[in-house]
Short mmCIF file of C-alpha atoms in Angstrom, two decimals:
data_model
loop_
_atom_site.label_atom_id
_atom_site.label_comp_id
_atom_site.label_asym_id
_atom_site.label_seq_id
_atom_site.Cartn_x
_atom_site.Cartn_y
_atom_site.Cartn_z
CA MET N 1 178.86 204.99 -59.93
CA ARG N 2 177.86 201.31 -60.57
CA ILE N 3 175.41 199.14 -58.10
CA GLY N 4 176.19 195.42 -57.71
CA LEU N 5 174.46 192.39 -56.57
CA LEU N 6 176.52 189.10 -55.87
CA LEU N 7 175.16 185.92 -55.38
CA LEU N 8 177.67 184.19 -52.83
CA VAL N 9 176.59 180.77 -51.23
CA GLY N 10 174.48 179.05 -53.62
CA PHE N 11 170.53 179.02 -53.84
CA LEU N 12 169.63 178.74 -50.21
CA MET N 13 171.60 181.43 -48.93
CA PRO N 14 172.11 184.23 -51.00
CA VAL N 15 173.51 187.45 -50.14
CA LEU N 16 173.01 190.92 -51.85
CA TRP N 17 176.43 193.32 -51.66
CA CYS N 18 175.74 197.03 -52.87
CA SER N 19 178.96 198.90 -53.52
CA ALA N 20 177.27 202.03 -53.34
CA GLU N 21 178.87 204.41 -51.10
CA ALA N 22 177.11 206.33 -47.85
CA VAL N 23 175.26 209.47 -48.93
CA PRO N 24 175.25 212.03 -46.50
CA LYS N 25 171.81 212.74 -45.17
CA GLU N 26 171.59 216.36 -45.54
CA ASP N 27 172.19 215.84 -49.43
CA GLN N 28 169.21 213.46 -49.41
CA VAL N 29 165.38 214.77 -49.00
CA SER N 30 163.72 212.34 -47.19
CA LYS N 31 159.80 212.62 -46.55
CA ARG N 32 157.66 210.15 -45.20
CA TYR N 33 153.62 210.95 -45.18
CA THR N 34 150.69 210.41 -43.20
CA TYR N 35 147.88 211.79 -44.22
CA GLU N 36 148.20 214.26 -42.07
CA SER N 37 151.40 215.60 -42.61
CA LEU N 38 150.59 215.79 -46.46
CA SER N 39 150.07 219.60 -48.05
CA ALA N 40 146.35 220.79 -49.23
CA TYR N 41 148.04 220.23 -52.85
CA GLN N 42 149.18 216.70 -51.97
CA LYS N 43 145.88 215.95 -49.83
CA LYS N 44 143.94 217.10 -53.01
CA LEU N 45 145.81 214.35 -55.36
CA LEU N 46 144.71 211.59 -53.24
CA ASN N 47 141.12 212.66 -52.62
CA ASP N 48 140.57 213.33 -56.45
CA PHE N 49 141.73 209.31 -57.10
CA ILE N 50 139.23 209.01 -53.90
CA GLU N 51 136.66 210.44 -55.14
CA ASP N 52 136.90 209.57 -58.70
CA GLU N 53 136.82 205.81 -57.48
CA LEU N 54 133.88 206.36 -55.17
CA PRO N 55 131.59 209.82 -55.96
CA ALA N 56 129.90 211.29 -52.82
CA GLY N 57 126.67 209.25 -52.09
CA LYS N 58 128.18 206.12 -53.77
CA LYS N 59 128.23 202.79 -51.19
CA ILE N 60 131.22 200.70 -51.96
CA SER N 61 128.92 197.81 -53.14
CA GLU N 62 127.80 199.82 -55.67
CA MET N 63 131.33 200.56 -57.10
CA LEU N 64 132.35 196.71 -56.93
CA THR N 65 131.14 195.86 -60.80
CA ASP N 66 132.10 193.31 -63.29
CA SER N 67 133.80 196.05 -65.29
CA ILE N 68 135.79 198.20 -62.49
CA SER N 69 139.42 197.91 -62.87
CA ILE N 70 140.66 195.54 -60.36
CA ARG N 71 143.95 196.82 -59.93
CA ASN N 72 142.60 200.21 -59.14
CA MET N 73 140.68 198.81 -56.59
CA THR N 74 143.66 197.84 -55.04
CA ARG N 75 144.67 201.27 -55.12
CA MET N 76 141.61 202.09 -53.58
CA ALA N 77 141.98 200.43 -50.72
CA GLN N 78 145.26 201.48 -49.68
CA ALA N 79 144.37 205.32 -50.41
CA LEU N 80 141.47 204.82 -47.95
CA MET N 81 143.22 202.76 -45.35
CA PHE N 82 146.08 205.69 -45.45
CA ARG N 83 143.48 208.26 -45.56
CA ASN N 84 141.44 206.52 -42.55
CA ALA N 85 138.63 208.92 -42.06
CA ALA N 86 135.29 207.59 -40.88
CA GLY N 87 134.38 204.37 -42.53
CA ASP N 88 137.19 204.10 -44.62
CA THR N 89 139.08 201.15 -42.98
CA GLU N 90 135.62 199.47 -43.35
CA ASN N 91 135.40 200.24 -47.09
CA ALA N 92 138.75 198.88 -47.72
CA LEU N 93 138.11 195.27 -46.01
CA LYS N 94 135.27 195.05 -48.19
CA ILE N 95 137.29 195.94 -51.34
CA ILE N 96 139.90 193.62 -50.26
CA ARG N 97 137.79 190.80 -49.74
CA TRP N 98 136.25 191.06 -52.84
CA ILE N 99 139.93 191.35 -54.91
CA LEU N 100 141.20 188.58 -53.44
CA GLN N 101 138.42 186.40 -55.16
CA PHE N 102 139.42 186.98 -58.68
CA GLN N 103 142.72 185.69 -58.97
CA HIS N 104 143.86 182.56 -60.89
CA GLN N 105 144.88 179.74 -58.86
CA ASP N 106 145.13 176.79 -61.36
CA VAL N 107 149.19 175.97 -60.78
CA SER N 108 148.84 174.18 -64.29
CA SER N 109 147.81 177.26 -65.86
CA ARG N 110 149.94 179.89 -67.62
CA ASN N 111 147.92 182.34 -66.09
CA TYR N 112 148.80 180.84 -62.32
CA GLY N 113 148.92 183.57 -59.74
CA VAL N 114 147.04 186.34 -61.91
CA TRP N 115 144.77 188.86 -60.77
CA ARG N 116 141.89 189.41 -63.35
CA THR N 117 141.80 192.66 -65.01
CA HIS N 118 138.25 192.53 -64.63
CA VAL N 119 135.58 190.49 -63.57
CA VAL N 120 134.24 190.44 -66.82
CA GLY N 121 136.23 190.78 -70.02
CA ASP N 122 139.52 189.35 -68.28
CA ARG N 123 142.60 190.50 -70.38
CA PHE N 124 144.48 187.86 -68.45
CA ASP N 125 147.26 190.18 -68.20
CA GLN N 126 150.27 188.74 -66.91
CA ASN N 127 151.64 191.57 -64.95
CA TRP N 128 148.94 191.35 -62.67
CA ARG N 129 150.38 189.07 -60.62
CA GLU N 130 152.89 192.05 -59.79
CA PHE N 131 150.60 195.36 -59.59
CA VAL N 132 147.97 193.89 -57.84
CA GLY N 133 150.58 191.74 -55.73
CA CYS N 134 153.03 194.50 -54.40
CA ASP N 135 149.80 196.86 -54.00
CA LEU N 136 148.18 193.76 -51.40
CA ILE N 137 152.04 193.89 -49.84
CA ILE N 138 151.57 197.64 -49.03
CA ILE N 139 148.44 196.85 -47.40
CA TYR N 140 149.63 194.01 -45.52
CA ARG N 141 152.61 195.58 -44.55
CA PHE N 142 151.39 198.91 -43.21
CA TYR N 143 148.14 197.58 -41.90
CA LYS N 144 148.19 194.45 -40.46
CA ASN N 145 147.11 195.52 -37.13
CA ARG N 146 144.00 196.82 -38.44
CA LEU N 147 143.59 193.97 -40.77
CA PRO N 148 141.16 190.87 -39.42
CA ALA N 149 142.83 187.36 -38.76
CA ASP N 150 141.01 185.47 -41.82
CA LEU N 151 141.45 188.11 -44.10
CA LEU N 152 145.60 188.03 -43.48
CA ALA N 153 145.40 184.59 -44.01
CA ASP N 154 143.83 184.77 -47.40
CA MET N 155 146.27 187.69 -48.55
CA GLU N 156 149.15 185.14 -47.30
CA LYS N 157 147.33 182.62 -49.53
CA GLY N 158 146.86 184.98 -52.84
CA LEU N 159 150.49 186.51 -52.29
CA THR N 160 152.09 183.16 -52.08
CA HIS N 161 150.44 182.17 -55.74
CA ALA N 162 151.16 185.44 -57.04
CA ALA N 163 155.01 185.26 -56.19
CA LEU N 164 155.20 180.93 -57.30
CA GLY N 165 153.19 182.51 -60.35
CA ALA N 166 155.93 185.10 -60.78
CA MET N 167 158.74 182.66 -60.19
CA LYS N 168 157.58 180.38 -63.15
CA ARG N 169 156.89 183.03 -65.12
CA ASN N 170 160.60 184.84 -64.59
CA VAL N 171 160.28 187.63 -66.54
CA GLY N 172 163.65 188.80 -68.47
CA ALA N 173 165.49 191.90 -66.59
CA ASP N 174 164.74 193.73 -69.61
CA TYR N 175 161.19 194.01 -68.70
CA THR N 176 162.37 197.33 -66.19
CA ASN N 177 159.55 198.03 -63.85
CA ILE N 178 157.80 194.59 -63.83
CA SER N 179 161.21 192.43 -63.08
CA ILE N 180 162.07 195.13 -60.26
CA MET N 181 158.50 194.51 -58.94
CA SER N 182 158.18 190.73 -59.32
CA ALA N 183 162.14 190.68 -57.56
CA PHE N 184 160.47 192.28 -54.68
CA LEU N 185 157.33 189.93 -54.66
CA MET N 186 159.21 186.79 -54.15
CA ASP N 187 161.80 188.30 -51.92
CA PHE N 188 159.19 189.58 -49.81
CA VAL N 189 156.64 186.38 -49.73
CA GLY N 190 159.57 184.18 -49.65
CA ASN N 191 160.69 185.54 -46.49
CA GLU N 192 157.61 186.55 -45.04
CA PHE N 193 155.68 183.24 -45.21
CA LYS N 194 159.00 181.22 -44.84
CA ARG N 195 159.42 179.94 -48.62
CA PRO N 196 163.17 179.69 -49.07
CA GLU N 197 162.83 178.72 -53.09
CA LEU N 198 161.30 182.52 -53.54
CA VAL N 199 163.90 184.09 -51.48
CA ALA N 200 166.57 182.29 -54.02
CA ALA N 201 164.53 183.17 -56.88
CA GLY N 202 164.22 186.95 -55.56
CA LEU N 203 167.65 187.72 -55.47
CA ARG N 204 168.05 185.86 -58.42
CA LYS N 205 165.83 188.11 -60.12
CA ALA N 206 167.52 191.46 -58.28
CA ASN N 207 171.25 189.80 -59.35
CA GLU N 208 169.73 189.78 -63.11
CA ILE N 209 168.71 193.51 -62.77
CA ALA N 210 171.50 194.45 -61.48
CA THR N 211 173.88 192.76 -64.11
CA LEU N 212 171.94 194.41 -67.34
CA TYR N 213 172.29 197.50 -65.26
CA ASN N 214 175.72 198.00 -64.82
CA ARG N 215 176.66 197.27 -68.63
CA HIS N 216 175.73 200.94 -69.47
CA ASN N 217 174.22 202.05 -66.23
CA THR N 218 170.70 202.79 -67.67
CA PHE N 219 167.41 200.59 -67.89
CA SER N 220 166.12 198.74 -70.63
CA GLU N 221 162.87 200.57 -70.43
CA TYR N 222 164.41 204.13 -70.84
CA ASN N 223 163.16 207.17 -70.58
CA SER N 224 159.49 206.64 -70.07
CA PRO N 225 157.11 209.48 -68.89
CA THR N 226 154.83 206.70 -67.72
CA TYR N 227 157.19 203.61 -66.68
CA TYR N 228 159.88 205.35 -65.26
CA GLY N 229 157.07 206.45 -62.46
CA VAL N 230 156.40 202.63 -62.36
CA THR N 231 160.19 202.39 -61.72
CA LEU N 232 160.51 204.23 -58.92
CA ILE N 233 157.67 202.71 -57.00
CA ALA N 234 159.50 199.20 -57.43
CA ILE N 235 162.93 200.16 -56.34
CA ALA N 236 161.12 202.42 -53.38
CA LEU N 237 159.63 198.98 -52.53
CA TRP N 238 163.36 197.60 -52.17
CA ARG N 239 164.21 200.73 -50.08
CA GLU N 240 161.60 200.76 -47.61
CA LEU N 241 159.88 197.02 -47.55
CA GLY N 242 163.03 194.89 -48.77
CA SER N 243 163.20 192.01 -46.39
CA SER N 244 167.11 191.95 -45.77
CA SER N 245 169.35 195.07 -45.25
CA GLU N 246 171.48 194.41 -48.07
CA LEU N 247 168.26 194.67 -50.77
CA ARG N 248 166.93 198.02 -48.91
CA ASP N 249 170.38 199.61 -49.58
CA MET N 250 170.33 198.42 -52.70
CA GLY N 251 167.08 200.01 -53.23
CA SER N 252 168.60 203.41 -52.04
CA ALA N 253 171.26 203.25 -54.39
CA PHE N 254 169.15 202.52 -57.50
CA GLU N 255 166.88 205.21 -56.38
CA ARG N 256 169.31 207.81 -55.41
CA GLU N 257 170.98 207.38 -59.28
CA PHE N 258 167.52 206.86 -60.87
CA TRP N 259 166.42 210.18 -59.87
CA LYS N 260 169.86 212.07 -61.06
CA GLU N 261 168.76 210.43 -64.57
CA ILE N 262 165.17 211.77 -64.21
CA VAL N 263 166.26 215.06 -63.05
CA THR N 264 169.14 215.30 -65.96
CA PHE N 265 166.58 214.68 -68.59
CA TYR N 266 163.63 216.44 -67.43
CA ASN N 267 162.85 220.31 -68.67
CA PRO N 268 160.83 222.08 -65.67
CA ASP N 269 160.57 224.97 -68.16
CA LEU N 270 158.65 222.80 -70.81
CA LYS N 271 157.58 220.18 -67.84
CA ASN N 272 158.56 217.29 -70.11
CA MET N 273 161.37 214.66 -70.72
CA PRO N 274 162.82 214.85 -74.30
CA ALA N 275 162.61 212.14 -76.83
CA PRO N 276 163.02 209.58 -77.47
CA TYR N 277 160.38 207.65 -75.46
CA PHE N 278 160.70 203.67 -75.08
CA ARG N 279 157.77 203.77 -73.57
CA GLY N 280 155.29 206.53 -74.32
CA TYR N 281 151.27 207.42 -73.89
CA GLY N 282 151.75 210.78 -74.86
CA MET N 283 153.76 213.92 -76.22
CA ASP N 284 153.00 216.72 -73.48
CA MET N 285 153.06 215.55 -69.55
CA GLN N 286 150.71 218.75 -68.67
CA LYS N 287 147.93 216.88 -71.26
CA TYR N 288 147.77 213.31 -69.92
CA TYR N 289 149.03 211.74 -66.55
CA ALA N 290 152.05 209.90 -66.46
CA ILE N 291 153.21 208.21 -63.43
CA THR N 292 156.83 210.38 -63.71
CA GLY N 293 154.74 213.52 -63.63
CA LEU N 294 152.87 212.17 -60.71
CA TRP N 295 156.11 211.54 -58.79
CA ILE N 296 157.73 215.15 -59.64
CA ALA N 297 154.30 216.74 -58.68
CA VAL N 298 154.50 215.25 -55.39
CA ALA N 299 158.58 216.14 -54.92
CA VAL N 300 157.46 219.96 -55.91
CA ASN N 301 154.66 220.18 -53.74
CA ASP N 302 153.28 222.99 -56.14
CA LYS N 303 150.37 222.58 -58.52
CA ALA N 304 152.06 225.63 -60.54
CA LEU N 305 154.99 223.52 -61.00
CA ALA N 306 153.59 219.93 -61.20
CA PRO N 307 153.87 218.62 -65.01
CA ILE N 308 150.58 216.60 -64.76
CA PRO N 309 147.05 218.12 -66.18
CA PHE N 310 144.72 220.67 -63.87
CA GLY N 311 141.88 218.61 -63.01
CA GLN N 312 140.88 215.23 -64.47
CA GLY N 313 142.61 214.70 -67.97
CA PRO N 314 143.84 211.66 -70.13
CA LYS N 315 144.96 208.61 -68.50
CA PHE N 316 143.68 209.89 -65.28
CA GLY N 317 143.76 206.96 -63.48
CA GLU N 318 147.30 207.01 -63.07
CA ILE N 319 146.61 208.70 -60.39
CA SER N 320 145.55 205.96 -58.27
CA ASN N 321 149.60 205.69 -57.84
CA ILE N 322 149.28 207.92 -55.52
CA ALA N 323 148.55 205.98 -52.77
CA ALA N 324 151.93 203.97 -53.49
CA ILE N 325 153.94 206.87 -53.64
CA TYR N 326 152.52 208.45 -50.12
CA HIS N 327 152.73 204.82 -48.45
CA LEU N 328 156.59 204.54 -49.93
CA GLY N 329 157.66 208.41 -48.92
CA LEU N 330 160.60 210.36 -51.45
CA GLU N 331 163.93 209.68 -51.38
CA ILE N 332 165.67 211.98 -53.50
CA PRO N 333 168.93 213.95 -53.79
CA LYS N 334 168.76 217.86 -52.57
CA ALA N 335 170.30 219.05 -55.93
CA GLY N 336 167.90 217.03 -57.61
CA LEU N 337 164.71 218.50 -56.09
CA ALA N 338 166.17 221.68 -56.89
CA GLN N 339 166.77 220.94 -60.71
CA LEU N 340 162.87 219.96 -60.92
CA THR N 341 161.89 223.60 -60.36
CA ARG N 342 164.34 225.78 -62.41
CA PHE N 343 166.46 225.38 -65.36
CA THR N 344 170.34 224.67 -64.82
CA SER N 345 172.26 225.06 -68.19
CA PRO N 346 171.68 223.91 -71.89
CA ARG N 347 173.14 219.96 -72.10
CA TYR N 348 173.94 217.18 -74.88
CA LEU N 349 173.59 213.41 -73.63
CA GLU N 350 174.34 210.20 -75.17
CA ARG N 351 173.31 207.34 -73.50
CA ALA N 352 173.43 203.37 -74.72
CA VAL N 353 170.53 201.43 -73.91
CA PRO N 354 170.95 197.18 -73.01
CA ASN N 355 168.15 195.00 -73.53
CA THR N 356 167.60 190.96 -74.89
CA TYR N 357 165.77 191.62 -78.02
CA PRO N 358 167.40 189.64 -80.55
CA GLY N 359 169.26 191.78 -83.58
CA ASP N 360 168.68 194.31 -81.03
CA THR N 361 170.64 194.26 -78.05
CA LEU N 362 172.08 197.93 -77.77
CA LYS N 363 170.61 201.38 -78.44
CA GLN N 364 172.02 204.82 -78.67
CA VAL N 365 170.44 207.53 -77.69
CA THR N 366 171.60 211.26 -78.31
CA THR N 367 169.48 214.37 -76.78
CA MET N 368 170.03 218.33 -76.80
CA ILE N 369 168.07 220.32 -74.21
CA TYR N 370 167.69 224.25 -74.16
CA LYS N 371 165.58 226.27 -71.71
CA ASP N 372 162.61 226.82 -74.30
CA TRP N 373 163.20 223.64 -76.65
CA MET N 374 164.55 220.28 -76.81
CA MET N 375 165.26 217.40 -79.12
CA GLY N 376 166.30 213.94 -78.86
CA GLY N 377 166.61 210.51 -81.22
CA VAL N 378 167.25 206.66 -80.90
CA TRP N 379 169.48 205.00 -83.27
CA GLY N 380 168.79 200.88 -83.23
CA ASN N 381 165.39 200.16 -82.19
CA ARG N 382 164.27 197.64 -84.24
CA LYS N 383 160.89 197.03 -82.72
CA PRO N 384 157.73 198.31 -84.63
CA TRP N 385 155.63 199.74 -81.78
CA ASN N 386 153.53 202.38 -81.28
CA GLN N 387 154.77 202.99 -77.79
CA VAL N 388 158.09 203.86 -79.14
CA LYS N 389 158.70 207.51 -79.90
CA THR N 390 161.93 206.97 -81.89
CA GLY N 391 162.49 210.81 -81.95
CA ALA N 392 161.17 214.35 -81.12
CA MET N 393 161.59 218.05 -81.20
CA HIS N 394 159.53 219.95 -78.54
CA TRP N 395 158.73 223.88 -77.90
CA LYS N 396 157.34 226.57 -76.20
CA ASN N 397 154.57 227.99 -78.62
CA GLY N 398 152.83 230.00 -76.09
CA ALA N 399 151.91 230.21 -72.24
CA ASN N 400 151.03 226.89 -71.15
CA ASP N 401 151.25 225.23 -74.25
CA VAL N 402 154.05 222.83 -76.19
CA GLY N 403 154.87 222.44 -79.64
CA TRP N 404 156.22 218.78 -80.86
CA LEU N 405 157.61 217.15 -84.17
CA LEU N 406 157.36 213.30 -83.85
CA VAL N 407 159.15 210.70 -85.67
CA PRO N 408 157.09 207.38 -84.96
CA GLY N 409 158.32 203.97 -83.79
CA ASP N 410 157.65 202.11 -86.65
CA GLY N 411 160.86 200.53 -87.18
CA ASN N 412 161.37 202.47 -90.25
CA THR N 413 164.03 205.35 -89.19
CA ASN N 414 167.19 205.76 -86.64
CA VAL N 415 167.41 209.86 -85.59
CA ILE N 416 170.66 210.89 -84.32
CA VAL N 417 170.56 214.43 -82.98
CA SER N 418 173.41 216.76 -82.37
CA ARG N 419 173.62 220.35 -80.34
CA SER N 420 172.06 222.22 -83.25
CA ASP N 421 170.21 219.66 -85.52
CA MET N 422 167.92 216.58 -86.10
CA LYS N 423 168.83 213.50 -88.70
CA VAL N 424 166.66 211.06 -89.82
CA TYR N 425 168.24 207.80 -91.33
CA LEU N 426 166.47 204.77 -92.96
CA ALA N 427 166.30 201.59 -90.58
CA ASN N 428 164.28 199.22 -92.75
CA LYS N 429 165.42 198.76 -96.26
CA GLU N 430 162.07 197.22 -97.53
CA ALA N 431 160.35 200.57 -96.03
CA LYS N 432 158.89 202.47 -99.03
CA GLN N 433 157.66 205.44 -96.69
CA VAL N 434 158.45 207.88 -93.86
CA HIS N 435 156.59 209.67 -91.53
CA LEU N 436 156.43 213.37 -89.59
CA PHE N 437 153.52 214.37 -87.67
CA VAL N 438 153.43 217.78 -86.09
CA TYR N 439 151.58 219.82 -83.56
CA THR N 440 151.16 223.45 -82.58
CA LYS N 441 148.69 225.52 -81.63
CA ASP N 442 146.76 226.32 -84.62
CA ILE N 443 148.57 224.03 -86.79
CA THR N 444 147.59 223.62 -90.45
CA ALA N 445 148.72 221.55 -93.44
CA THR N 446 149.85 225.15 -95.07
CA LEU N 447 152.95 226.19 -92.37
CA LEU N 448 154.61 223.17 -93.54
CA ALA N 449 155.04 223.67 -97.06
CA GLY N 450 158.40 224.30 -98.71
CA GLN N 451 161.15 223.52 -96.76
CA MET N 452 161.25 226.51 -93.97
CA TRP N 453 157.79 225.90 -91.66
CA MET N 454 157.21 228.78 -89.80
CA LEU N 455 155.81 227.64 -86.78
CA PRO N 456 154.42 229.37 -83.26
CA GLY N 457 157.41 229.45 -81.51
CA MET N 458 159.66 227.84 -84.05
CA ALA N 459 160.71 227.66 -87.02
CA LEU N 460 162.12 224.31 -88.46
CA LYS N 461 164.34 223.96 -91.66
CA VAL N 462 164.10 220.68 -93.54
CA SER N 463 166.37 219.51 -96.01
CA THR N 464 165.54 216.29 -97.92
CA PRO N 465 165.98 215.16 -101.11
CA LEU N 466 162.93 213.16 -100.93
CA LYS N 467 159.48 213.21 -102.55
CA ARG N 468 156.89 214.86 -100.49
CA VAL N 469 153.93 212.56 -101.03
CA LYS N 470 151.14 213.48 -98.30
CA THR N 471 150.65 216.64 -95.95
CA GLU N 472 147.20 216.30 -94.37
CA THR N 473 145.41 217.18 -91.21
CA VAL N 474 145.09 213.43 -89.48
CA ASP N 475 142.17 212.67 -87.50
CA ALA N 476 142.90 213.54 -84.02
CA LYS N 477 141.31 210.62 -82.79
CA VAL N 478 142.85 207.80 -85.38
CA PHE N 479 146.24 209.58 -84.44
CA ARG N 480 146.10 208.92 -80.68
CA GLU N 481 144.88 205.33 -81.42
CA GLN N 482 147.86 204.37 -83.53
CA GLN N 483 150.42 206.51 -82.33
CA ALA N 484 149.61 205.57 -78.42
CA VAL N 485 149.27 209.10 -77.72
CA SER N 486 146.44 210.19 -75.44
CA ASP N 487 146.86 214.11 -75.68
CA ILE N 488 143.61 215.83 -76.37
CA LEU N 489 144.83 217.73 -79.90
CA PRO N 490 142.59 219.88 -81.66
CA SER N 491 144.83 218.74 -84.62
CA VAL N 492 147.80 217.01 -86.04
CA VAL N 493 149.63 217.44 -89.42
CA GLY N 494 150.81 214.05 -90.77
CA ILE N 495 154.12 214.53 -93.44
CA THR N 496 154.68 211.45 -95.62
CA PHE N 497 157.87 211.28 -97.88
CA GLU N 498 158.78 208.53 -100.33
CA VAL N 499 161.99 206.32 -100.14
CA PRO N 500 163.31 205.41 -103.14
CA VAL N 501 164.39 201.82 -104.06
CA GLY N 502 168.01 201.27 -102.96
CA TRP N 503 168.61 204.36 -100.72
CA ASP N 504 171.57 204.13 -99.28
CA THR N 505 171.08 203.82 -95.36
CA SER N 506 174.62 205.85 -94.34
CA ARG N 507 172.97 208.89 -96.00
CA ALA N 508 170.48 210.97 -94.06
CA LEU N 509 166.94 210.88 -95.57
CA LEU N 510 165.91 214.30 -93.73
CA GLU N 511 168.03 217.07 -91.80
CA ILE N 512 165.71 219.14 -89.32
CA VAL N 513 167.43 222.34 -88.25
CA PRO N 514 165.46 224.06 -85.54
CA VAL N 515 165.60 227.88 -85.16
CA LYS N 516 163.83 229.31 -81.74
CA LYS N 517 162.29 232.24 -82.52
#
């Protein structure tokens, strides 16, 4: 299915068009939440976030410190307004007034319209326009009758600055989660506060997003356990709070197709998505909080099936997104919801992913998913970035534990997988070495000797003409920082191979064949 969006009559009277066919209601699961309607598990997710930010016995004034995350506090205000227990509204109002002070409002500044990340130590993150702005819109839209008039006026002023700053920045459509939020921010503010230039800018941005998506029916921030979750929130904003029926329909169509893509790639037995990750903060969603995992936890409504850690864990701050999820509700194909709870069948998948990086406008993804192991890779990434995981394998190596092999996103390699093997090729002719990292329970360097690596739950046959120059246990903290992997791991082993000068890039550096035990 292709999702289209057309600007018909110039910038002052844009019209949105969506080609998506109507979907029978019985084929969709639609959930709208109130605090009272949440299950005990869903309430716990919300209350865990609230109690982490505002421990029992603490006053809200004690929590609004110079170092606290302003974005998290915006979501705290959302969560309190949603729960609406004794004192919650009063505390939320104090938070909102506090937040509104910390916006850069100098029109001539690059940071115009941006909220600070923290009062002291501001990182001047351009994306805080969209993150904080969209969170404030949720509060403004759902709780206008509980907000004092002066606070509503201050919110209107802050949101207008944010939307004008977003229009000035004009983020590219390939910055998927931010561009979708930016389009919504401009659309909502423009319509709500009668700013036609913002209405036009919002629809232009929506058009650019749809045009890029339609090239290959994929978003550019592809297969990201964290940012897929943000994108789901962003298109749910279109669906639930868009200012026109066309934009709301567009959001619904995007959301439906996006969930289909997520459930196609998600493996409920491994509770993970396969590689490659275009932006990833971990290797196992059971060991850190990924926002896609949070959406799935809400959808399956079962702690045992949820792909998030039990209790607190790395990236626990991402649980703040639960407030937006509950406000915007869940829309998912009924068949897709079932796929989140049980494995259906093995599948080999190929995708082409577009973006606008110079010399790197199209990437080819190949993935193979079996019930108890999976692998995937990308061909064409030229951007060295530790958030990119160029290739990986995952397998079960015991109860509630997943082993993996990682080809890092250093820009030196291309990875392609078939139904039975992974091949690693040289992408950067100047590279002198290539690296692999392996984690499994009780991993040691001796397990990776020779050409057959006998690991718990999986054997890997590794064929290569390259000289192996190093096999060593790497410092877990250094590994997490260098490879953007949040998982708390007892140990990881790194393997380094030497690349000969003048290597023929059409020849595989490594061939890895998994042999499931």
